[in-house]
Coordinates of C-alpha atoms and ligand atoms in Angstrom, one line a residue:
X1 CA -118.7 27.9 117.5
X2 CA -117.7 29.9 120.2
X3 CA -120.7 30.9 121.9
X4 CA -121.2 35.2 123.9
X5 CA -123.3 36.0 126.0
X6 CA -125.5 38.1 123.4
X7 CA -126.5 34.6 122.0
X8 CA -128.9 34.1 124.8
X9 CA -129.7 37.4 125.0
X10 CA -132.8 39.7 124.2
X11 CA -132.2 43.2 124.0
X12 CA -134.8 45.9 124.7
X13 CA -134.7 49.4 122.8
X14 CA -135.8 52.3 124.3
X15 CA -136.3 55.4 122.4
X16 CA -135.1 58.0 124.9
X17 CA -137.0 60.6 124.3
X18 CA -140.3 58.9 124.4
X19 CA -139.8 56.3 127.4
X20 CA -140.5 57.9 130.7
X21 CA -140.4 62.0 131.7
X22 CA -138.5 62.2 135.0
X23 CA -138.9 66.3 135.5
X24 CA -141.9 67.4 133.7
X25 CA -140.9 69.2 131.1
X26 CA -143.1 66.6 128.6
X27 CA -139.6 64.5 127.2
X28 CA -138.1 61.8 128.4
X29 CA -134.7 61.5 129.8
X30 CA -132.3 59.4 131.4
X31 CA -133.6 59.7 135.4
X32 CA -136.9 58.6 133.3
X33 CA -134.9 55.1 132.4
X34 CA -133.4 54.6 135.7
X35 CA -137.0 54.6 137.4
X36 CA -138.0 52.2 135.3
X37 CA -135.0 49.7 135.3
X38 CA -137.2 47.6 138.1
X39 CA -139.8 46.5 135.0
X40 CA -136.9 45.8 132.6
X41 CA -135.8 43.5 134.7
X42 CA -138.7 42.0 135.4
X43 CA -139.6 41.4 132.0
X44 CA -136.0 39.8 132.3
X45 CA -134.4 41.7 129.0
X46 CA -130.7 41.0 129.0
X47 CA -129.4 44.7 127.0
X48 CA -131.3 48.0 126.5
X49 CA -130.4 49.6 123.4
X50 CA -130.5 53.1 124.0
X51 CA -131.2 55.1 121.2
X52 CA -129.0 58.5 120.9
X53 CA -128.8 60.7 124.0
X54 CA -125.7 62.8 123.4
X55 CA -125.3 66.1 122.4
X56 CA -127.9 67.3 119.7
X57 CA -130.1 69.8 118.2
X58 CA -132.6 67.1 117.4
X59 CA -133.0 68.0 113.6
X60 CA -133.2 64.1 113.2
X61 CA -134.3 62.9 117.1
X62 CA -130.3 62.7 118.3
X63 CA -129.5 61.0 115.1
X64 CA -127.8 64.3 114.4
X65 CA -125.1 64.8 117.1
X66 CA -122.8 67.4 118.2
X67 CA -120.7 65.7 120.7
X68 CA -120.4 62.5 121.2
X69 CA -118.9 62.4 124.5
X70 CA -121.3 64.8 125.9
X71 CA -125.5 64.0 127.2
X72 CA -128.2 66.3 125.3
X73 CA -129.5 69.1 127.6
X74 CA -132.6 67.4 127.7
X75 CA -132.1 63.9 128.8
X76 CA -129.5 64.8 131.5
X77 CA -126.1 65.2 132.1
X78 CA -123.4 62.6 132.1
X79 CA -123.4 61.5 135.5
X80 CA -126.9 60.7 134.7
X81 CA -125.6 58.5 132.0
X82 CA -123.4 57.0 134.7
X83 CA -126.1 56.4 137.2
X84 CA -128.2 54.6 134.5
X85 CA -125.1 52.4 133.4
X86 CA -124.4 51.1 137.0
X87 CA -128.2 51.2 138.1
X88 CA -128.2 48.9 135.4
X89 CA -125.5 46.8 136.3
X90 CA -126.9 46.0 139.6
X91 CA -130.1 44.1 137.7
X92 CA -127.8 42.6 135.3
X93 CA -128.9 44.5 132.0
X94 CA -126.5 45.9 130.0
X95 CA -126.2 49.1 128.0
X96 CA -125.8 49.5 123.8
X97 CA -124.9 52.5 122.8
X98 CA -126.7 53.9 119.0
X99 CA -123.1 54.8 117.4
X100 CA -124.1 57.2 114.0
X101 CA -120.7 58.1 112.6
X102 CA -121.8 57.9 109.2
X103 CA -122.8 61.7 109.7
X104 CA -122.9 64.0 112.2
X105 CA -124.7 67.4 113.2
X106 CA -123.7 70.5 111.3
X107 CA -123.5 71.6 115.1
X108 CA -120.1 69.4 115.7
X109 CA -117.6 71.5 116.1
X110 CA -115.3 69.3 113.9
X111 CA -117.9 70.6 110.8
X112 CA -118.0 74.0 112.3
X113 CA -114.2 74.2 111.7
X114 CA -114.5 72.4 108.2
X115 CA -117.4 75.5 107.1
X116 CA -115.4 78.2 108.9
X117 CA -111.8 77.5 107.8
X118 CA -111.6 75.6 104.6
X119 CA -108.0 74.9 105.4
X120 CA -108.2 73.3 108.5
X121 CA -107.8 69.5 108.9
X122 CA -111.4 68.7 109.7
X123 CA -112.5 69.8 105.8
X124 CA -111.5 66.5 105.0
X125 CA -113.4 64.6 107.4
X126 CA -116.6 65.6 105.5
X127 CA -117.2 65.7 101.5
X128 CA -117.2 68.8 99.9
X129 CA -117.6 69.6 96.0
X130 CA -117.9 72.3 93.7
X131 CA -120.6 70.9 91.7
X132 CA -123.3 68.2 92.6
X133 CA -124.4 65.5 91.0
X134 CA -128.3 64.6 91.2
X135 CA -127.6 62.0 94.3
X136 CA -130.8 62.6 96.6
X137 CA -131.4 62.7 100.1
X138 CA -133.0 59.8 102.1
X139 CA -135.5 62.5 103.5
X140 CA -136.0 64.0 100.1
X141 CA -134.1 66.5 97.9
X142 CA -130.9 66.6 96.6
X143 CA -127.9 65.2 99.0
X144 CA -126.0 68.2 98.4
X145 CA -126.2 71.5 100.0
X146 CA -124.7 75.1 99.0
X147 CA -122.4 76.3 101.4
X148 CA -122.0 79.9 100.9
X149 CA -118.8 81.0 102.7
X150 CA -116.2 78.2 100.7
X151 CA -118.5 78.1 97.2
X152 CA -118.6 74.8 97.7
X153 CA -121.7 72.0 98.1
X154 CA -121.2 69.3 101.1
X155 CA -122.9 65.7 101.3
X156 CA -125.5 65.1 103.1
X157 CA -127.6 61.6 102.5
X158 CA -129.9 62.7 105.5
X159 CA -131.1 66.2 106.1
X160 CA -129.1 69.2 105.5
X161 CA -128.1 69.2 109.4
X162 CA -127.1 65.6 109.1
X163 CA -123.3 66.2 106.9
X164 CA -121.6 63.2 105.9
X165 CA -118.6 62.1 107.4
X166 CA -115.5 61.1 105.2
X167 CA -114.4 57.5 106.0
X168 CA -111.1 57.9 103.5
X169 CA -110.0 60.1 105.8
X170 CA -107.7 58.0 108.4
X171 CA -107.3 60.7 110.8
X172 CA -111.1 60.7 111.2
X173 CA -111.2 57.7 111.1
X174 CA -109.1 57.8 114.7
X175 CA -111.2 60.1 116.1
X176 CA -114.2 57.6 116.1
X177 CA -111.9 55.0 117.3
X178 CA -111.0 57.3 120.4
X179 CA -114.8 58.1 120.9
X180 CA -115.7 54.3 121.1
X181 CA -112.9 52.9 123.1
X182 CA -113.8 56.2 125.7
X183 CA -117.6 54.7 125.7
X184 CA -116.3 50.7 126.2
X185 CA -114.2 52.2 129.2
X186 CA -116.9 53.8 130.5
X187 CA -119.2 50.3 130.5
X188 CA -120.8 50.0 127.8
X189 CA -122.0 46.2 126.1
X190 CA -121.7 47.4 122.9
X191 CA -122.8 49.2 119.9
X192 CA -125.5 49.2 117.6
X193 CA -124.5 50.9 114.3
X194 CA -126.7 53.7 112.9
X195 CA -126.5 52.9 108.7
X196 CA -122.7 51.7 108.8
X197 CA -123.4 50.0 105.2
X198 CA -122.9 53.6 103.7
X199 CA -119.6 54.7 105.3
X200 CA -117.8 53.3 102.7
X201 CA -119.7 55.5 100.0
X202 CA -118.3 57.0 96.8
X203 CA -120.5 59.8 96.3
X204 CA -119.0 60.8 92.6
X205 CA -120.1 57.1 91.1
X206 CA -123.2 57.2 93.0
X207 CA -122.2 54.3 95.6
X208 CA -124.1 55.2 98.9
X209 CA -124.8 51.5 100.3
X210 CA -121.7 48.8 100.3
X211 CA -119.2 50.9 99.1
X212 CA -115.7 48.7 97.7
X213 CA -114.3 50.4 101.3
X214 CA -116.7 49.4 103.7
X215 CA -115.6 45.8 105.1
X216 CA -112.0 47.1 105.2
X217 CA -113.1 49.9 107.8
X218 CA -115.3 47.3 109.9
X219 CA -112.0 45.5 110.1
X220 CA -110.2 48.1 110.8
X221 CA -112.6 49.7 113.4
X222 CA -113.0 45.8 114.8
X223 CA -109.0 45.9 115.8
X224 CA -109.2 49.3 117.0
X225 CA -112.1 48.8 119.3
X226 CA -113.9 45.8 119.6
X227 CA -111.0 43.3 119.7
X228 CA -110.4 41.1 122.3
X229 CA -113.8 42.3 124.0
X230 CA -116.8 40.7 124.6
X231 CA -119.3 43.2 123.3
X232 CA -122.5 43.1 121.4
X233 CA -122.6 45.0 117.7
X234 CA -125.7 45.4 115.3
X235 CA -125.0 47.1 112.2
X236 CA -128.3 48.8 110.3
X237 CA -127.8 47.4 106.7
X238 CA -131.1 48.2 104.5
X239 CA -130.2 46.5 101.7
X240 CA -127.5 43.0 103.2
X241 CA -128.3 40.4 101.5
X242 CA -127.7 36.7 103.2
X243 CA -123.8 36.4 101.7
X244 CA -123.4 40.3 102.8
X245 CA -124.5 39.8 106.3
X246 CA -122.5 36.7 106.4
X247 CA -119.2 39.5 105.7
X248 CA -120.2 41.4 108.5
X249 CA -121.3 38.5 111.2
X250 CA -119.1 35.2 110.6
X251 CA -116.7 35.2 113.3
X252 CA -113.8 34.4 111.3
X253 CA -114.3 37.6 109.9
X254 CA -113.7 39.8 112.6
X255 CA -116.0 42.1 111.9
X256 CA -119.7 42.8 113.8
X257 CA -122.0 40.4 116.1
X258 CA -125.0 40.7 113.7
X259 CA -127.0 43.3 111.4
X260 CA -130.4 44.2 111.2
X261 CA -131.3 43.3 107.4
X262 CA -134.6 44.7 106.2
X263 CA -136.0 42.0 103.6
X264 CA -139.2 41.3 105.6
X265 CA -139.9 44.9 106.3
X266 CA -139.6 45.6 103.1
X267 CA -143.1 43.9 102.3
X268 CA -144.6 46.8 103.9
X269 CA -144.4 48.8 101.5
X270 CA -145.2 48.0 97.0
X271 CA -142.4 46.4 95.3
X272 CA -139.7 48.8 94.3
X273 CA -141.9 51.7 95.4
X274 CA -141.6 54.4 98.2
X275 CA -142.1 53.3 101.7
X276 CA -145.0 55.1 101.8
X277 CA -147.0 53.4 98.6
X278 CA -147.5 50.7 101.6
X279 CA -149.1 47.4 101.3
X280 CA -152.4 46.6 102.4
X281 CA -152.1 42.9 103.2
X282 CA -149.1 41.1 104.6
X283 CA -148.2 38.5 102.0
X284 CA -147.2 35.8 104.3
X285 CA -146.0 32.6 101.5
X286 CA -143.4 35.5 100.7
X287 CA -142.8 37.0 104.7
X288 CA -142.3 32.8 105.5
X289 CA -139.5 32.2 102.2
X290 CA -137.9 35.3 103.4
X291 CA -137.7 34.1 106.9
X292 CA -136.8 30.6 105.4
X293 CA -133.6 32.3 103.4
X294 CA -131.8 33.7 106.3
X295 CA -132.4 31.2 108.9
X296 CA -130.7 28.6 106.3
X297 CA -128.5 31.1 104.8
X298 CA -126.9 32.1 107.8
X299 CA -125.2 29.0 109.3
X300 CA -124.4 27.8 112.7
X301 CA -121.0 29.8 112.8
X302 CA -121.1 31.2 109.6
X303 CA -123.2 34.2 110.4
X304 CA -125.8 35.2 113.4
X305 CA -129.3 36.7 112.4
X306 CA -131.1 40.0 114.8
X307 CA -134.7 39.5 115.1
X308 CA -137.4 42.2 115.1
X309 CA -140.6 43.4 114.2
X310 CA -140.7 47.0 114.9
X311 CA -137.7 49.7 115.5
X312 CA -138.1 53.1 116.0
X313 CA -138.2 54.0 112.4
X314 CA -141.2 51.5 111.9
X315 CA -145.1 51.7 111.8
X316 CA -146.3 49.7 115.2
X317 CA -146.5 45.6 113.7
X318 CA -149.8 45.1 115.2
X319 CA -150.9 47.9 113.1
X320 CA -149.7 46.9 110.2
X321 CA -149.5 42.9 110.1
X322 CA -151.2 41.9 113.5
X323 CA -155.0 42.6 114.3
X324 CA -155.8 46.0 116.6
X325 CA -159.0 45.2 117.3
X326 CA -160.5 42.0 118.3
X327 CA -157.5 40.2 118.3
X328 CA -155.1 42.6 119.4
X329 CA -153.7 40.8 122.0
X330 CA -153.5 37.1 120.4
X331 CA -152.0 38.3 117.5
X332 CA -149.0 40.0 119.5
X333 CA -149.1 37.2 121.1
X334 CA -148.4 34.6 117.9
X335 CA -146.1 37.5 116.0
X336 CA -144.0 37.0 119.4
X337 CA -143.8 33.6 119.1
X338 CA -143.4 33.2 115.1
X339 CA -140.2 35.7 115.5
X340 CA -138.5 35.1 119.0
X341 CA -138.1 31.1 118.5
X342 CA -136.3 31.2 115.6
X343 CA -132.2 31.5 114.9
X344 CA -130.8 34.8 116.0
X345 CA -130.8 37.8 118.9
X346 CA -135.0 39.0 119.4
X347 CA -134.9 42.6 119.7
X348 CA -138.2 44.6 121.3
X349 CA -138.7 47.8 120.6
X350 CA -140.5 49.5 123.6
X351 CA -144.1 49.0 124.0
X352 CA -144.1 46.0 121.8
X353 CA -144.6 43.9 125.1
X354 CA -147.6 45.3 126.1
X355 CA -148.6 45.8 122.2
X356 CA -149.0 49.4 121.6
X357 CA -150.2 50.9 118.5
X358 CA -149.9 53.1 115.6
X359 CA -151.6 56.4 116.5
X360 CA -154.9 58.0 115.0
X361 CA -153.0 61.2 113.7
X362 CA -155.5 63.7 112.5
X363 CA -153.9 66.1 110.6
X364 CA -150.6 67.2 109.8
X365 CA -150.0 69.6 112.7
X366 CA -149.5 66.6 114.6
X367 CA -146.6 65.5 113.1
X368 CA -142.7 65.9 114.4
X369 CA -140.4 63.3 112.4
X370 CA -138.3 65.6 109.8
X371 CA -139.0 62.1 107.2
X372 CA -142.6 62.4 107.3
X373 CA -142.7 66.2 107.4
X374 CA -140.8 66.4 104.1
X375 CA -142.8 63.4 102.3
X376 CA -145.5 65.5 103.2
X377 CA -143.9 68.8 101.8
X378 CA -143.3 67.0 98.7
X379 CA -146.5 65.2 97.8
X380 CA -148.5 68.0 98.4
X381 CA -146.6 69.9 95.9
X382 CA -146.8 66.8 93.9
X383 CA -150.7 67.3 93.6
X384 CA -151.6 64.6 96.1
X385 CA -154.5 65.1 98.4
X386 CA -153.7 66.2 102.4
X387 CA -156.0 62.9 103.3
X388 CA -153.8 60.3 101.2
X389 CA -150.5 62.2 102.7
X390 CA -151.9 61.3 105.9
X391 CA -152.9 58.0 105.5
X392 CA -149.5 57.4 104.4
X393 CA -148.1 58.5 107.5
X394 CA -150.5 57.0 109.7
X395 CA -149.2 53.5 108.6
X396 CA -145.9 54.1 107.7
X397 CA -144.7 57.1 109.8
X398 CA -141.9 56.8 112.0
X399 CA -143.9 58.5 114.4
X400 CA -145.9 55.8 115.3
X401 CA -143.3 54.0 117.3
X402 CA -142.6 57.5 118.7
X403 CA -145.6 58.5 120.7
X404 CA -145.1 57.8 124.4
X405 CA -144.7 54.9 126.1
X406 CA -148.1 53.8 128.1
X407 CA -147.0 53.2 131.3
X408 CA -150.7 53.6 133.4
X409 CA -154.0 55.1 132.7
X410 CA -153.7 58.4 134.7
X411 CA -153.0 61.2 132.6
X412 CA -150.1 61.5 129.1
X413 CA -150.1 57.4 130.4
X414 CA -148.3 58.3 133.4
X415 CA -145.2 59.5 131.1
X416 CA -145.3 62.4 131.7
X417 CA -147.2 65.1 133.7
X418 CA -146.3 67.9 131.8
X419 CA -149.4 69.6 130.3
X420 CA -148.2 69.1 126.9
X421 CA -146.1 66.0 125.7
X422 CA -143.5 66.4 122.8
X423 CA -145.8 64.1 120.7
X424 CA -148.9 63.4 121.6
X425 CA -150.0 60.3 123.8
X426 CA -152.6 57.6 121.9
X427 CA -155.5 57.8 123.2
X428 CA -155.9 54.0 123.8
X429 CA -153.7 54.4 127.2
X430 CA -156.9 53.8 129.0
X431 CA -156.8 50.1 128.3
X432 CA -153.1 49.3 126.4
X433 CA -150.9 50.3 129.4
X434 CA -148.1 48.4 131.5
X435 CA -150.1 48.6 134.7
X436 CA -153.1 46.9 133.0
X437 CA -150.5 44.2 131.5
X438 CA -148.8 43.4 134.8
X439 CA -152.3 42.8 136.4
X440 CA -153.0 40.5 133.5
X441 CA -151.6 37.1 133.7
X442 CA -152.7 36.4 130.5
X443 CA -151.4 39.8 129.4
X444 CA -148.9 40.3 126.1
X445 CA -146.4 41.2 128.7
X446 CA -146.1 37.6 130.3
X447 CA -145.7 36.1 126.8
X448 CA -142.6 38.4 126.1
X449 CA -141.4 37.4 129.3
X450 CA -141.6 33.8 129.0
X451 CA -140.4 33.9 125.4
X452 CA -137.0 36.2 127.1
X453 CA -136.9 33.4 129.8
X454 CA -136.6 30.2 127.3
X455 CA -134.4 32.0 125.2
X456 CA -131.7 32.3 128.2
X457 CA -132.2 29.0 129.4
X458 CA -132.1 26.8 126.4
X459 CA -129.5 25.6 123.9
X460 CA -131.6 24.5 121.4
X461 CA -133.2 28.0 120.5
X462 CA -129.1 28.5 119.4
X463 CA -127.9 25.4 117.9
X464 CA -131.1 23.9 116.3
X465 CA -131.4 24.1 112.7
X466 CA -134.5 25.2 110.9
X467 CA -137.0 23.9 108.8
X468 CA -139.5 25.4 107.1
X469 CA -143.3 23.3 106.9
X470 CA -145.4 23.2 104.0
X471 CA -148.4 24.1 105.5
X472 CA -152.0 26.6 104.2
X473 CA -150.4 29.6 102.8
X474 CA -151.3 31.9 106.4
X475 CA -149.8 29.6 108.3
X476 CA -146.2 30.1 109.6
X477 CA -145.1 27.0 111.0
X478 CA -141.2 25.7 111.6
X479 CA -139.3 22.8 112.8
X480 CA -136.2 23.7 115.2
X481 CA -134.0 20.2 115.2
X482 CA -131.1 19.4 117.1
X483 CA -129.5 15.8 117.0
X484 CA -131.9 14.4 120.1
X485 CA -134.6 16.7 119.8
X486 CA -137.4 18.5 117.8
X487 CA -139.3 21.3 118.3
X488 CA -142.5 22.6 116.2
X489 CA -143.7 26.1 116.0
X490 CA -147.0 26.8 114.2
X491 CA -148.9 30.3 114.0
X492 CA -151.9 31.5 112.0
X493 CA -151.0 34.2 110.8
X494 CA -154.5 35.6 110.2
X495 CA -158.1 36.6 111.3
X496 CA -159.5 33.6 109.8
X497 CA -159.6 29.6 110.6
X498 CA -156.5 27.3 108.6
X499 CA -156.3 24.0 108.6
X500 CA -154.0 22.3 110.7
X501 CA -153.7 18.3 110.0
X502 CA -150.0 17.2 110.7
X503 CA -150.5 14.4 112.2
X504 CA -148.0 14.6 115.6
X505 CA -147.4 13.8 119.0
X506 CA -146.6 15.9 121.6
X507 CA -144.0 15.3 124.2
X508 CA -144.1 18.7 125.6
X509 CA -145.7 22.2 125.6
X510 CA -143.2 25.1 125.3
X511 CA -145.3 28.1 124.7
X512 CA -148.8 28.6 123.7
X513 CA -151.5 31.4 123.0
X514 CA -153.9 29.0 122.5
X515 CA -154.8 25.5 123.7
X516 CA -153.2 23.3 121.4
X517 CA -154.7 20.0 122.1
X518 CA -157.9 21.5 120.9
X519 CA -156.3 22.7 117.6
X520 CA -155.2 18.9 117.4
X521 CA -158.8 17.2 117.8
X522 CA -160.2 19.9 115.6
X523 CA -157.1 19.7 112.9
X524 CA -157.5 23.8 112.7
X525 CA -156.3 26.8 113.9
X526 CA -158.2 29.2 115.4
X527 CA -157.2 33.0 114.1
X528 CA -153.7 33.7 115.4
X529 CA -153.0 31.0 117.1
X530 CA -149.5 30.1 118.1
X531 CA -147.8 27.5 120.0
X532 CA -144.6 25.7 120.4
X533 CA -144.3 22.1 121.2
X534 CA -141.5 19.4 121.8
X535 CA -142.1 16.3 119.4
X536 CA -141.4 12.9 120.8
Ligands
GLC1 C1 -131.0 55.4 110.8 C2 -131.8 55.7 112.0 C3 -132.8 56.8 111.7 C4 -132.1 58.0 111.3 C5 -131.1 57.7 110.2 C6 -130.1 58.8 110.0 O1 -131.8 54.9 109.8 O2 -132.4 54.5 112.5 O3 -133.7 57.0 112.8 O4 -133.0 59.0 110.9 O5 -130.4 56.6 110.4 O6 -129.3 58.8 111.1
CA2 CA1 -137.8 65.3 130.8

């Protein structure tokens, strides 16, 4: 197998508007980044994927753009964007651009055209009919709005702002091509793919996801673009299966670098229910046969896995599967270890390595993110109870991941010294903070960067194959074999004591939270501990 750079890599997503405030006005922008490229590189990330910064009215956070060759007002300008991309160079991390052509803003001036002149060539590039069907929106509601001036309903699987771009139209289909190959020229390392399973939707049979279409535009978009390049892509695929992801990652396909598949996430939430009937307690037998299915599944050279635990559409994992209290920092410590030593490309979402938090949101007023906002609108009318909304949100809201990042313990974490941030800062800055974690040797942060550090400098975290152990239900525990070597990962994954009794000698600590010859003697694992060794 031909091996990329992006193999070895970790990649570190920042969530623009929430990473660091460079001019006080309580957001953060681009300048923001730049001043903080110094502890990226420390941490010794290899990509930052940069969530959207162009052009936007920020119904959806940037997800809803308006020009994609142009900065939002509020994180900068392009030569901003420049600065960043060759500040960047200069400490070796590269820059992945969030590419959301599956919609864009109502505010792009290809749909202003398409509304105002219902002859022009950009209708087609979105989906008009005169009657809908009862498809709903992601965000709630029906997926079709009334557009007064034609008569006419358009799609729109995200919010009304969000319209849905026609993929069977070729001429559009161009016009993304142009837009990525002018990012690649400009430096970029790559794209990650804002839901590209439903490009190739059929909206009158009801096919949002996986649409008959959708590999032959990856292909086509690969040979427009991406060919002959040595770039990074991450597709955002909710529903891939192993074979599926293997369409979009096997190299003989042509096709995409990896996806992010959701199967593990999904035990967040009841089986087959909304995201926001959440589950209490992680089931880990089922988190570990999950795991177990796509590091198997997807073959050495036959498909390449991404690896994360949180994303900026996610409740903080601490918060949900780790411990925030007592063990708040061993257990970011062991779900660290669990995820980053397996097959595939770790991806951190920011404030991960110094394990931040959901937020205690009081009441409703607090909240920004259009998802939550509507779930809300909904239940309520629905006859739930203002408390159960919120307690809802509080786990599952995608604002959790969005409060700012806690860089200090001066005032809005040192993020921002505007009076009022866009969301507000948790209040547990005064001890979860990066200057607290850079003080700390011992800190969260030093395990993220030694976990960045192996995965650059060893083979074996590619090529080995992986074996699952039959071990106490809580704990997760792997082999990683290559023809002359073996490694072992364990981690307790819980609050309480397992047994440990695998009988095994050590040739070599890798990584540890935990002092593992003492888990030997005793044959039990203290809660959340975690440690990688090298059999003999
Ligand atoms: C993806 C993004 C999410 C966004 C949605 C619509 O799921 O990750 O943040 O709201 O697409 O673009
Ligand atoms: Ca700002």
């Amino acid at each position: 197998m031909k091996k990329h750079w992006w193999h070895k890599a970790t990649i570190y997503q920042i969530y623009p508007k929430s990473f660091m405030d460079s001019n006080g006005d309580g957001i953060g922008d681009l300048k923001g980044i730049t001043s903080k490229l110094d502890y990226l590189q420390k941490l010794g990330i290899t990509a930052i994927w940069l969530s959207p910064v162009y052009q936007s009215p920020m119904d959806d956070n940037g997800y809803d753009i308006s020009d994609y060759q142009a900065i939002a007002d509020i994180f900068g300008d392009m030569a901003d964007m420049e600065e960043l991309l060759a500040q960047a160079k200069q400490r070796g991390i590269r820059i992945i651009m969030d590419l959301v052509v599956n919609h864009t803003s109502d505010e792009h001036a290809w749909f202003v055209e398409a509304r105002e002149n219902p002859d022009s060539p950009e209708r087609d590039y979105y989906i008009w009919r005169d009657q809908p069907n009862d498809l709903d929106s992601i965000f709630g509601g029906s997926a079709w709005q009334y557009d007064d001036k034609s008569s006419q309903y358009y799609l729109h699987f995200f919010s009304k702002k969000q319209p849905d771009l026609n993929w069977e139209n070729a001429a559009l289909r161009q016009k993304v091509y142009d837009m990525m190959n002018w990012w690649i020229d400009k430096g970029i390392a790559g794209f990650r793919m804002d839901v590209i399973d439903m490009i190739g939707k059929i909206p009158d049979q009801k096919i949002a996801n996986n649409g008959p279409k959708l590999h032959d535009y990856i292909k086509e978009m690969h040979q427009a673009t991406l060919a002959g390049k040595d770039l990074l892509t991450v597709g955002e695929t909710w529903g891939a299966t192993p074979e599926i992801a293997k369409k979009y990652s096997s190299p003989a396909e042509e096709e995409l670098s990896m996806v992010f598949q959701f199967e593990h996430i999904g035990l967040q939430h009841k089986p087959n229910a909304p995201k926001w009937d959440y589950e209490k307690e992680l089931n880990v037998p089922a988190l570990k046969a999950i795991f177990n299915k796509w590091q198997t599944e997807l073959e050495l050279g036959q498909g390449w896995n991404s690896l994360f635990w949180n994303n900026h559409d996610l409740p903080r994992v601490l918060s949900i599967w780790g411990d925030t209290a007592a063990y708040r920092e061993k257990s970011a410590k062991a779900l660290a270890i669990a995820l980053h030593l397996m097959r595939g490309t770790p991806y951190i979402y920011q404030g991960e390595e110094i394990g931040m938090t959901n937020y205690p949101f009081k009441d409703l007023g607090e909240i920004d993110d259009i998802e939550s906002l509507n779930f809300a609108k909904e239940a309520l009318e629905n006859g739930k109870t203002s408390e159960e909304v919120l307690d809802s949100i509080r786990m599952i809201g995608r604002d959790n991941a969005r409060t700012p990042m806690q860089w200090d313990s001066s005032k809005n974490a040192g993020f921002s010294t505007a009076d009022k941030t866009w969301l507000p800062v948790n209040p547990n800055h005064n001890t979860i903070n990066v200057q607290a974690a850079l003080y700390n040797p011992e800190s969260i942060f030093y395990t993220y960067q030694k976990l960045i550090k192996l995965r650059k400098e060893n083979e074996w975290l590619i090529d080995a194959d992986f074996e699952l152990l039959e071990t106490a239900d809580k704990v997760f525990a792997y082999l990683r074999k290559t023809a002359d070597a073996v490694y072992l990962v364990v981690v307790n994954v819980s609050d309480d004591k397992q047994v440990f009794d695998m009988p095994i000698a050590v040739s070599e600590e890798i990584i540890s939270n935990t002092d593992v010859s003492t888990v030997l003697t005793n044959k039990m694992l203290e809660p959340w501990d975690a440690f990688c060794v090298k059999l003999c």
